[in-house]
Coordinates of C-alpha atoms in Angstrom, one line a residue:
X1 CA -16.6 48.0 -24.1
X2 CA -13.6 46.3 -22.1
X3 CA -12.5 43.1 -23.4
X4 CA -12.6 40.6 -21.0
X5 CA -9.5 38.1 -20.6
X6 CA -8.9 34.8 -19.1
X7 CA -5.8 33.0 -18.4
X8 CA -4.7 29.6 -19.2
X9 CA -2.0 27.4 -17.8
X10 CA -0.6 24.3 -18.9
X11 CA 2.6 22.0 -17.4
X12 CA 2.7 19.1 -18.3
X13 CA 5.6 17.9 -16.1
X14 CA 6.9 20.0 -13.0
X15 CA 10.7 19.9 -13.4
X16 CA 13.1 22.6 -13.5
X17 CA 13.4 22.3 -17.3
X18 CA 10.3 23.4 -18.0
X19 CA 8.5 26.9 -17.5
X20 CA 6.8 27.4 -14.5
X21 CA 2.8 27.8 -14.5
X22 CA 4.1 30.6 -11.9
X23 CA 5.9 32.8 -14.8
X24 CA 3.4 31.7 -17.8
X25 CA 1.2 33.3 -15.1
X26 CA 3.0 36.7 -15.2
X27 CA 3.9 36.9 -18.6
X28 CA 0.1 36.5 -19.1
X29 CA -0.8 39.2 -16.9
X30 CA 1.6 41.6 -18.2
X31 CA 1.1 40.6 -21.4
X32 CA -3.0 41.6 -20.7
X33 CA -2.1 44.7 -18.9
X34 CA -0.3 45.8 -22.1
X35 CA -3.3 45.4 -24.1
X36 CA -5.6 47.2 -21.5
X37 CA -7.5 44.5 -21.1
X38 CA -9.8 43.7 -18.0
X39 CA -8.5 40.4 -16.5
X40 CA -11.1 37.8 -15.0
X41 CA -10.3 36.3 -11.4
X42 CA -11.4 33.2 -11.9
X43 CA -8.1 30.4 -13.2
X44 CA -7.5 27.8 -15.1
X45 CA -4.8 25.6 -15.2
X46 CA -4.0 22.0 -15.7
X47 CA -0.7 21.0 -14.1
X48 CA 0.7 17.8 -15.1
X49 CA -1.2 17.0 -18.0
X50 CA -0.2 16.6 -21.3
X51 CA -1.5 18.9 -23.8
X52 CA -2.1 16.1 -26.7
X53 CA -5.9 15.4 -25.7
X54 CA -8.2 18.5 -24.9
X55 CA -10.2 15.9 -23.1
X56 CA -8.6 14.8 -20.4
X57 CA -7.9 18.8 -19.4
X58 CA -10.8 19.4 -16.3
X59 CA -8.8 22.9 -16.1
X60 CA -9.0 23.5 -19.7
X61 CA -12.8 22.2 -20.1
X62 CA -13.8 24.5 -17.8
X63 CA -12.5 27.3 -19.6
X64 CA -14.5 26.4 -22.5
X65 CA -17.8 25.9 -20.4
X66 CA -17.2 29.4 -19.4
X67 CA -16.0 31.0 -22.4
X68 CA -19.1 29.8 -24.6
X69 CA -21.6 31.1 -21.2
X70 CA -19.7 34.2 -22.2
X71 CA -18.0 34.6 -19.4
X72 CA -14.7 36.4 -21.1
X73 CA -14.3 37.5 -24.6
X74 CA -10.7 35.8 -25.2
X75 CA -8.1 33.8 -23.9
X76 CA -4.4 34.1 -23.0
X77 CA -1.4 31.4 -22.6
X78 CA 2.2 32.1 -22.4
X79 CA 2.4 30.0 -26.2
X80 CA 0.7 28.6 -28.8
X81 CA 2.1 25.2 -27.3
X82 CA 0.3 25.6 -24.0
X83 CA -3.3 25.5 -25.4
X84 CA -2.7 22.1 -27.5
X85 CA 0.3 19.7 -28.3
X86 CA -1.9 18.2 -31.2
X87 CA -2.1 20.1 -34.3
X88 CA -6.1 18.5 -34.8
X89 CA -7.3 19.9 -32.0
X90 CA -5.1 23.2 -32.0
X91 CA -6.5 24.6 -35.3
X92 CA -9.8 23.3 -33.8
X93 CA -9.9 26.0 -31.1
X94 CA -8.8 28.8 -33.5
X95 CA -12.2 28.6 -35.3
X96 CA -14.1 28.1 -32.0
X97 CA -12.2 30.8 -29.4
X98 CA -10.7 33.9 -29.7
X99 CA -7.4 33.2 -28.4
X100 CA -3.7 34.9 -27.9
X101 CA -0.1 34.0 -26.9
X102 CA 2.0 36.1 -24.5
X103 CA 4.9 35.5 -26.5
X104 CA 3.2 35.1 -30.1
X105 CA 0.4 38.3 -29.6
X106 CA -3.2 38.1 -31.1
X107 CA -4.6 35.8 -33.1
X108 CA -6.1 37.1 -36.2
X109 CA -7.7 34.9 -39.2
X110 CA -7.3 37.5 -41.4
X111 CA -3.3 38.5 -40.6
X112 CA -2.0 35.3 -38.6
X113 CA -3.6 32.4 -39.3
X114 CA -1.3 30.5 -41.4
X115 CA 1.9 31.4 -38.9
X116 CA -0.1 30.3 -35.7
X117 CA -1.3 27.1 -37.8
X118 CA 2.3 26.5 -38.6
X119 CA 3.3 26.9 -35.0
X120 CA 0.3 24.5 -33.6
X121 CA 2.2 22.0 -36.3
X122 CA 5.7 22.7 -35.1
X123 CA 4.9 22.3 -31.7
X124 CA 2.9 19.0 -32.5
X125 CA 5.8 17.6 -34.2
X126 CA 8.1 18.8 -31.5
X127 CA 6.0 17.0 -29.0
X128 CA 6.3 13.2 -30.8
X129 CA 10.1 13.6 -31.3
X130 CA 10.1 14.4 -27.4
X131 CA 7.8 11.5 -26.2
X132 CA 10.5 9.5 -28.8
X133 CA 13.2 10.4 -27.1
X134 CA 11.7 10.0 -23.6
X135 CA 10.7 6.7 -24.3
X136 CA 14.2 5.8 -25.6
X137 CA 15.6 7.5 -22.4
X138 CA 13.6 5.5 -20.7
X139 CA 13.6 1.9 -22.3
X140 CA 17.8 2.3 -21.4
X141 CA 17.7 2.9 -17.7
X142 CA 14.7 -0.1 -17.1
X143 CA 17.0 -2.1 -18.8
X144 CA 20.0 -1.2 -16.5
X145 CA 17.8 -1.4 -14.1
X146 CA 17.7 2.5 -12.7
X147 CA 14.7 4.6 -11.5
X148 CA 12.7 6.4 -14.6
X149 CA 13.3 9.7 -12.9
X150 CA 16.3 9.1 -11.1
X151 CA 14.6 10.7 -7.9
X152 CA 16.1 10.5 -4.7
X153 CA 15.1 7.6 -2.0
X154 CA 14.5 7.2 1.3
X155 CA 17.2 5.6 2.7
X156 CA 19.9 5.5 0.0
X157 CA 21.9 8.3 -1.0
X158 CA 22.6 9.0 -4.3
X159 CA 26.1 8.7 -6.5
X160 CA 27.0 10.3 -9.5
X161 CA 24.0 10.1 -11.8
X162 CA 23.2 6.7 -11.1
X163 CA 23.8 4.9 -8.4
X164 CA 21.9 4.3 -5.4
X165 CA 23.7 3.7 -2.1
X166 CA 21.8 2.2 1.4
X167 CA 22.6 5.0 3.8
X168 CA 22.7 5.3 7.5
X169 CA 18.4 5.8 6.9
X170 CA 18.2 2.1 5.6
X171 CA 17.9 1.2 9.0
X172 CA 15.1 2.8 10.1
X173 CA 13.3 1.2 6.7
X174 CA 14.3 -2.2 7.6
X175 CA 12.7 -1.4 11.2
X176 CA 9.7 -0.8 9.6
X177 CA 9.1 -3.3 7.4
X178 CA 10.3 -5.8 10.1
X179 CA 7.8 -4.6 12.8
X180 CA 4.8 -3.7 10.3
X181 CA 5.1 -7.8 9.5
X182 CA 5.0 -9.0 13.0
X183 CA 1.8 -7.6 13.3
X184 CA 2.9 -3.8 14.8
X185 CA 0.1 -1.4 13.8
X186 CA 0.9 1.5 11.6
X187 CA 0.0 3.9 13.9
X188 CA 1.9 2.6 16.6
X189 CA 5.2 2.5 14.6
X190 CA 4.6 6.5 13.3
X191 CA 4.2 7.3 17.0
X192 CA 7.1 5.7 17.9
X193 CA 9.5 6.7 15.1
X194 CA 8.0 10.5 15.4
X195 CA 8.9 10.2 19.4
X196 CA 12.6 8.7 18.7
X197 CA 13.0 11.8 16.2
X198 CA 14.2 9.7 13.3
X199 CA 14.3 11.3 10.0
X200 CA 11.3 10.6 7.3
X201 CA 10.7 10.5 3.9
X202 CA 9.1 13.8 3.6
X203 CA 8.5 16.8 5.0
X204 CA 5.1 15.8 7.0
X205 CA 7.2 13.4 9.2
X206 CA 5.6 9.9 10.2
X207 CA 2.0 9.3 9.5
X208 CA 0.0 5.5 8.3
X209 CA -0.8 6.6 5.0
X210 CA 3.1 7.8 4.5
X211 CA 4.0 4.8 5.8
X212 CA 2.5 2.2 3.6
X213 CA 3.6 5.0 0.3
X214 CA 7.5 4.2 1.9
X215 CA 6.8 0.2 2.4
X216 CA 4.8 -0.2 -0.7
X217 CA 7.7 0.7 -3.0
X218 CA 9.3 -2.4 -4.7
X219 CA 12.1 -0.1 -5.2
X220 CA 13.1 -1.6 -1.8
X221 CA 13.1 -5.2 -2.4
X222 CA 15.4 -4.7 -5.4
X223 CA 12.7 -3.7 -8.5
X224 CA 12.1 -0.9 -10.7
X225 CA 8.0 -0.4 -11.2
X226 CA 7.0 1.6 -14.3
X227 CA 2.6 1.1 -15.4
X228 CA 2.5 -1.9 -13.0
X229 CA 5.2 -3.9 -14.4
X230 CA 8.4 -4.6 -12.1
X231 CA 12.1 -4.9 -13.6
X232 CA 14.8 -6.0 -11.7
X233 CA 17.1 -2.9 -10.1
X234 CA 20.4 -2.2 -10.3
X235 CA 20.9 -1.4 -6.7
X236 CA 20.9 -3.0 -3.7
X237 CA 18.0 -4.3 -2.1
X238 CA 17.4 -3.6 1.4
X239 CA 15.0 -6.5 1.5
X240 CA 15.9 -10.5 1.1
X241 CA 13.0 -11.7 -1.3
X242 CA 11.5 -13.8 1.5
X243 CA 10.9 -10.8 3.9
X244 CA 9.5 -8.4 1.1
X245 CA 7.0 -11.7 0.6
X246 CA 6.4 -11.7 4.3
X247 CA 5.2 -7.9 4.1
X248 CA 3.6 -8.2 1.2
X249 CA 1.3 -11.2 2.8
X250 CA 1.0 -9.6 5.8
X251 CA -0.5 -6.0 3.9
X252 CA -2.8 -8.0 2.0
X253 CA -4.2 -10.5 4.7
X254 CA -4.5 -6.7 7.1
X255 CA -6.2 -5.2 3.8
X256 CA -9.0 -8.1 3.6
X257 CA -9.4 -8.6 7.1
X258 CA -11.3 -5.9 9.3
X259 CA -9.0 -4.2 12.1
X260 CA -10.1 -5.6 15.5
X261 CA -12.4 -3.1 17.3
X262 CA -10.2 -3.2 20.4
X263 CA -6.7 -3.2 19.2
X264 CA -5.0 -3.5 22.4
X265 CA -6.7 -6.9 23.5
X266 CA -4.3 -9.5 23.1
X267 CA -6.2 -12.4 22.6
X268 CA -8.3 -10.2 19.9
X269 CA -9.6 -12.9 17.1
X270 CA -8.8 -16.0 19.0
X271 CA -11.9 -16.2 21.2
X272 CA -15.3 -18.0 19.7
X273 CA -18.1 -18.9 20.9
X274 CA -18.9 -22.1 22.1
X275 CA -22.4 -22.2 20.4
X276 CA -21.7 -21.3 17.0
X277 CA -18.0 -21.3 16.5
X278 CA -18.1 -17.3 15.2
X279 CA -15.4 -15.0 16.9
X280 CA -16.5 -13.2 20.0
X281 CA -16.5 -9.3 19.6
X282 CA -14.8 -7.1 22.3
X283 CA -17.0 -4.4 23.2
X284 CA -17.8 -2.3 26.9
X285 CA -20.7 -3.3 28.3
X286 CA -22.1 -0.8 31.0
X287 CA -18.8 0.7 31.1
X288 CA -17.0 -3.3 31.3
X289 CA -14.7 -5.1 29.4
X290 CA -16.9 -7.6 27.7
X291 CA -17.1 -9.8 24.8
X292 CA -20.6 -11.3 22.9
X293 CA -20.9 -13.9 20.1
X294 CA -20.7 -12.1 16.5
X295 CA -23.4 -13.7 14.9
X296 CA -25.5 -13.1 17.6
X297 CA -24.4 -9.4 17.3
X298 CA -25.2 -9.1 13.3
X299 CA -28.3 -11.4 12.9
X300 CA -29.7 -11.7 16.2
X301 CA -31.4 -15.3 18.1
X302 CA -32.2 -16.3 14.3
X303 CA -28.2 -16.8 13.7
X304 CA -27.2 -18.1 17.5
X305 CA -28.4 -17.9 20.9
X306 CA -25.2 -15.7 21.7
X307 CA -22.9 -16.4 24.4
X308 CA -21.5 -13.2 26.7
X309 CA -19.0 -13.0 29.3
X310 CA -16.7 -10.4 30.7
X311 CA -13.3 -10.2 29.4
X312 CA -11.9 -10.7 32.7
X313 CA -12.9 -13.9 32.7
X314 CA -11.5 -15.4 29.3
X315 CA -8.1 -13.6 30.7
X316 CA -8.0 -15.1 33.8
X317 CA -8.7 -18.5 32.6
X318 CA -5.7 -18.0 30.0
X319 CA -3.4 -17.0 32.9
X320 CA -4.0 -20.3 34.7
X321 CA -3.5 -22.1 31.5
X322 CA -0.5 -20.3 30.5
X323 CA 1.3 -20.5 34.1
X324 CA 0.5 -24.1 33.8
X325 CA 2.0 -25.0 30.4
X326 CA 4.0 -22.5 30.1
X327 CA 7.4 -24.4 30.0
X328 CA 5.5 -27.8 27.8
X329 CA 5.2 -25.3 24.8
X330 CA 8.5 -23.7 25.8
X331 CA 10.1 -26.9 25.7
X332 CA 8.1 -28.1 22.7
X333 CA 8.9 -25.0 20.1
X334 CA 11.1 -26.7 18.0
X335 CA 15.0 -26.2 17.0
X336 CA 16.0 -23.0 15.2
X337 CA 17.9 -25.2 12.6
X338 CA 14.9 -27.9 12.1
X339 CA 12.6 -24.6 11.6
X340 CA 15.0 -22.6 9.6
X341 CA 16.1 -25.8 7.3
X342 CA 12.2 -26.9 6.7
X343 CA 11.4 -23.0 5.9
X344 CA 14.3 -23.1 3.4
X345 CA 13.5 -26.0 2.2
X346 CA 10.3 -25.6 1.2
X347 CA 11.0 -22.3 -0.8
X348 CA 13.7 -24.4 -2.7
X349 CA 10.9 -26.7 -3.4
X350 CA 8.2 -24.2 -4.2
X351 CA 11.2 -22.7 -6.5
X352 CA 12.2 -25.7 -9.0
X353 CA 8.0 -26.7 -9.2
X354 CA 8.1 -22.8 -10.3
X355 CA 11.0 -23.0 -12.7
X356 CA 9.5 -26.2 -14.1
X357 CA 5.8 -24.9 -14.9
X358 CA 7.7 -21.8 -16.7
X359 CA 10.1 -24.0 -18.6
X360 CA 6.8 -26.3 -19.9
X361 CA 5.5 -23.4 -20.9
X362 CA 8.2 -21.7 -23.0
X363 CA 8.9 -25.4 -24.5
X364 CA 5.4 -25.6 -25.7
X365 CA 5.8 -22.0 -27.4
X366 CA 8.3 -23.1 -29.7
X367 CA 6.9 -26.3 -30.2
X368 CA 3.4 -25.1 -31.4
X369 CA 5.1 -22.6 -33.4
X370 CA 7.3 -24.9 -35.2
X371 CA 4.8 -27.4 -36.3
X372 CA 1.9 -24.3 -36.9
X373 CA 0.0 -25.6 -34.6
X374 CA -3.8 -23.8 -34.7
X375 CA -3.4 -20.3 -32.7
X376 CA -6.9 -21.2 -31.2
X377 CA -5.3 -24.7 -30.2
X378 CA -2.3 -23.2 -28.9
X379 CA -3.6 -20.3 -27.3
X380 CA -5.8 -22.4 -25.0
X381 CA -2.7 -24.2 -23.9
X382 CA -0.6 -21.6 -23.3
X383 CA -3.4 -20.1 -21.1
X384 CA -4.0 -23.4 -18.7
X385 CA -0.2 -23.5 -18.9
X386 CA -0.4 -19.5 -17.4
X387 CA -2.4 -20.5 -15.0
X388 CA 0.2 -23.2 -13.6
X389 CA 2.7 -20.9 -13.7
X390 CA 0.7 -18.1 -11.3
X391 CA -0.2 -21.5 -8.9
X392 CA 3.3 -22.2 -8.8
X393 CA 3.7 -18.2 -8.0
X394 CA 1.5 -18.4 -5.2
X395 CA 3.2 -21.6 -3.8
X396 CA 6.7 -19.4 -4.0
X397 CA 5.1 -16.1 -2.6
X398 CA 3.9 -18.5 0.3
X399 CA 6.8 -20.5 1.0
X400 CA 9.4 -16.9 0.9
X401 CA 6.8 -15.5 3.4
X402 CA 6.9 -18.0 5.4
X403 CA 10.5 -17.9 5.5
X404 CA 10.5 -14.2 6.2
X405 CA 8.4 -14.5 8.8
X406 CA 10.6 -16.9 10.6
X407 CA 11.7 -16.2 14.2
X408 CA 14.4 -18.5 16.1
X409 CA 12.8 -20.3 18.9
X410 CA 15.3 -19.0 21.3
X411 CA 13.8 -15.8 20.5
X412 CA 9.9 -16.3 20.9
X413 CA 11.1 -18.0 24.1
X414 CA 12.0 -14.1 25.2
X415 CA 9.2 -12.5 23.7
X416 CA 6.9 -14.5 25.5
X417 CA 8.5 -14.2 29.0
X418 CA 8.5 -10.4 27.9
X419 CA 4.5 -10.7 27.4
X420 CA 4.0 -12.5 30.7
X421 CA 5.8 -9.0 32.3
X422 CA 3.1 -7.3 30.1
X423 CA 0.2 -9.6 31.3
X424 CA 1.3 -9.1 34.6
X425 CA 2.0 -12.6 35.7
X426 CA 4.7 -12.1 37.9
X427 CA 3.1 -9.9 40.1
X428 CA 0.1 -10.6 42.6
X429 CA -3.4 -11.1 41.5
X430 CA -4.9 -8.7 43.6
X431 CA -1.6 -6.4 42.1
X432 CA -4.1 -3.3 41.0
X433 CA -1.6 -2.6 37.2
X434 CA -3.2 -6.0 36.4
X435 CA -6.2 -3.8 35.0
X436 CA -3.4 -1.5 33.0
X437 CA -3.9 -2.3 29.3
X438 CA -1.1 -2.7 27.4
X439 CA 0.2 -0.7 24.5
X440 CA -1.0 -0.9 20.9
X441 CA 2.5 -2.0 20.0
X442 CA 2.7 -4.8 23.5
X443 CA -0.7 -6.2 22.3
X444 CA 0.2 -6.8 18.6
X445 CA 3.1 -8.5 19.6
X446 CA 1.2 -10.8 22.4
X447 CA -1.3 -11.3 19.6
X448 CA 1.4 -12.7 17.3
X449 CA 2.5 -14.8 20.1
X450 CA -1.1 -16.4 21.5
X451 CA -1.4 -17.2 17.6
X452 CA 1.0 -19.9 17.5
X453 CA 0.3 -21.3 20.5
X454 CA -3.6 -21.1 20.9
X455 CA -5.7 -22.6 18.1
X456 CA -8.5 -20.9 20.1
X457 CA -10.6 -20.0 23.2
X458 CA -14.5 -21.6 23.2
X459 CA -16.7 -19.6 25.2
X460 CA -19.4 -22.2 26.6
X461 CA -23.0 -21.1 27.5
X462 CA -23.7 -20.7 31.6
X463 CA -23.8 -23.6 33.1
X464 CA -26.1 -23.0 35.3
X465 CA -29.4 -20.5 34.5
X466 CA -28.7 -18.2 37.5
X467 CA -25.5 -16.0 36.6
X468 CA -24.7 -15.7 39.8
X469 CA -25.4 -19.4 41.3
X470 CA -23.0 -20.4 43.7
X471 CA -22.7 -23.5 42.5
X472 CA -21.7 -21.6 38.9
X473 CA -17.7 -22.6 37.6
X474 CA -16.4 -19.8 35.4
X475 CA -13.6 -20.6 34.8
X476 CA -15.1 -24.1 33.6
X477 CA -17.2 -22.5 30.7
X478 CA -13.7 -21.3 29.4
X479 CA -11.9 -24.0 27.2
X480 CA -8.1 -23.5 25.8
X481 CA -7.4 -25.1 22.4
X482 CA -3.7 -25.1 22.3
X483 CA -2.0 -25.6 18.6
X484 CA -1.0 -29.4 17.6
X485 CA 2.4 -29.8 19.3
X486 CA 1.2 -28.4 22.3
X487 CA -1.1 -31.5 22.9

């Protein structure tokens, strides 16, 4: 009877170092053909995984579901080394599988066992003196402050063995980051960097879930992250602390918070209703723009009577309001250097409280270590004292956010002026683009706009019972909160 053969790959890095599952493949097939064996179809492989615990091997599990179904009669790898990097567990499976090595032939107990025990020892051993000198390898560039891998990145360019350069792509990271924060959709920005042509980190080009891999990378902001804990970089940091706080808010508050359902409303969020104080949801109604209570929508009379009204009505109520105070808040926004100097200001405050809960703490340390104070004592201490320090954290986080969020007044001034083009404002009522709806990227900036200068919109219930009464004032049941300094 044919002896049946299965193959078995193992990488545990991909690198050009190492041999490719590609050519252990062929050495195992030739290496089968040899022995006139019949080769099964089905493969098993485990790429990327180490070799020193046969349990976290799904490839390598399978093959031993199958082999003990009887499935094959033995099985092949290029070595010794690619079935186990743990001596345990390698002279395990040469009691329990009929195995052989491309390179090493046919294990026999009778003939081989003691070289192929020797060689699952060998390889064992090999194995901790590499992981040793990885770890050494890598304990000296964290502390210098250089990538584990020394793979390229996006947007610097790479000198000598080390060094990391911001190159002409920088830019187009900065762009990202900077329009992501001011409230720019993901989506929106792939489109438009795909459409401009502008070079990407990777092959697939610009897409949301790419985007957020590029942004996400503290490697930008100046850090080194190895298992979740960041060291400080080498390089140069294409991000000022405050503005990789300002993204790093801005991702987290966008990861909580549901996407609006109509993304390219710009007063999306900031209209409740008058009955309940919940947000109205934008929906189409019979094929119209409309908007109904939320709570009404999720629980029904029981949560609020529910107020409705077409969106065209909450917009043009916030034209009128907006032509009329539309040079009060202009005039109102305050200085760039009495909004820049507060912003600083309170990060340099936020900064020494932060220095000061992390000096209490490192005094109390050596304090309850030099008079032996209780390590149950102590330990509770330190903890509250922890605790301080992550308040003060947030505090920091906060006030660098803030400050990276900053925009001079001059500017917002423009934007706005900009979104009254997009709104349509300077062009007759009647003017039939006034029914065009802006693009995703227009309305996320309006949005950010409205937001500091609208506290919100309150939908009122009719005022009279007969929608269509004559004696009915719309634009009455539509009340504009405007922010504090507007008043």
């Amino acid at each position: 009877m044919t002896t049946k053969a299965a193959i078995y790959v193992r990488q545990s890095t991909t690198s050009e170092g190492t041999i490719s599952p590609a050519l252990q493949r062929r050495n195992c097939e030739a290496f089968v053909q040899r022995q006139g064996w019949q080769l099964v179809s089905k493969s098993y492989e485990d790429i990327d995984i180490s070799g020193k615990k046969t349990a976290n091997r799904p490839g390598y599990l399978s093959l031993r579901a199958d082999y003990e179904n009887g499935d094959f009669d033995v099985v092949v790898a290029d070595d010794w080394s690619r079935f186990a990097r743990n001596e345990v567990e390698g002279l395990a499976m040469l009691g329990s599988m009929q195995l052989a090595s491309a390179s090493q032939g046919v294990y026999d107990e009778d003939t081989n066992h003691l070289p192929t025990a020797i060689q699952f020892i060998i390889d064992a051993d090999f194995s901790r003196k590499m992981g040793k000198r990885w770890r050494n390898a890598l304990v000296y560039r964290l502390e210098r402050g250089l990538p584990p891998s020394g793979k390229p990145q996006f947007g610097y360019d790479k000198q000598g063995k080390d060094a990391y350069i911001p190159n002409a792509d920088a830019a187009i990271v900065r762009e990202a980051y900077a329009r992501y924060t001011a409230g720019e959709g993901s989506r929106a920005i792939c489109e438009d960097f795909t459409a401009r042509g502008l070079a990407s980190a990777g092959p697939a080009g610009w897409y949301p879930n790419g985007l957020f891999d590029l942004l996400d990378k503290t490697f930008y902001a100046g850090f080194i992250t190895y298992e979740g804990q960041d060291f400080p970089g080498a390089h140069e940091p294409l991000l000022t602390p405050a503005q990789w706080a300002a993204y790093r808010k801005a991702r987290e508050t966008r990861k909580t918070h549901a996407r609006p359902r109509n993304t390219k409303w710009m007063l999306q969020g900031l209209v409740v209703c008058g009955l309940c104080g919940s947000k109205m949801l934008s929906h189409m109604a019979r094929g119209v723009p409309s908007l109904a209570c939320s709570t009404y929508n999720a629980q029904g009379k029981a949560g609020c009577p529910g107020t409705f009204r077409k969106r065209e009505i909450v917009m043009k109520k916030f034209r009128f309001w907006l032509h009329k105070h539309q040079q009060e808040w202009a005039d109102a926004m305050p200085s760039d250097d009495e909004a820049k100097t507060a912003a600083e200001t309170a990060v340099a405050d936020a900064q020494t409280a932060h220095d000061s809960t992390v000096e209490d703490y490192s005094r109390y340390q050596q304090w309850a270590y030099e008079n032996r104070i209780v390590p149950a004592v102590s330990a509770k201490t330190l903890a509250e004292k922890a605790e301080a320090i992550t308040a003060a954290q947030a505090v920091l986080d906060e006030a660098q956010a803030a400050l990276g969020e900053f925009v001079p007044a001059s500017t917002v001034r423009e934007r706005i002026n900009a979104g009254i083009k997009v709104l349509g404002l300077d062009v007759p009522e009647n003017d039939p683009s006034l029914e065009e709806e802006p693009t995703e990227a227009e309305a996320a900036i309006m949005r950010e706009i409205y937001a500091k200068m609208i506290d919100r919109i309150v939908v009122l219930p009719p005022s009279h019972p007969s929608p269509r009464h004559p004696d009915r004032d719309l634009m009455a049941e539509i009340e504009v909160h405007p922010k504090e300094f507007l008043k």
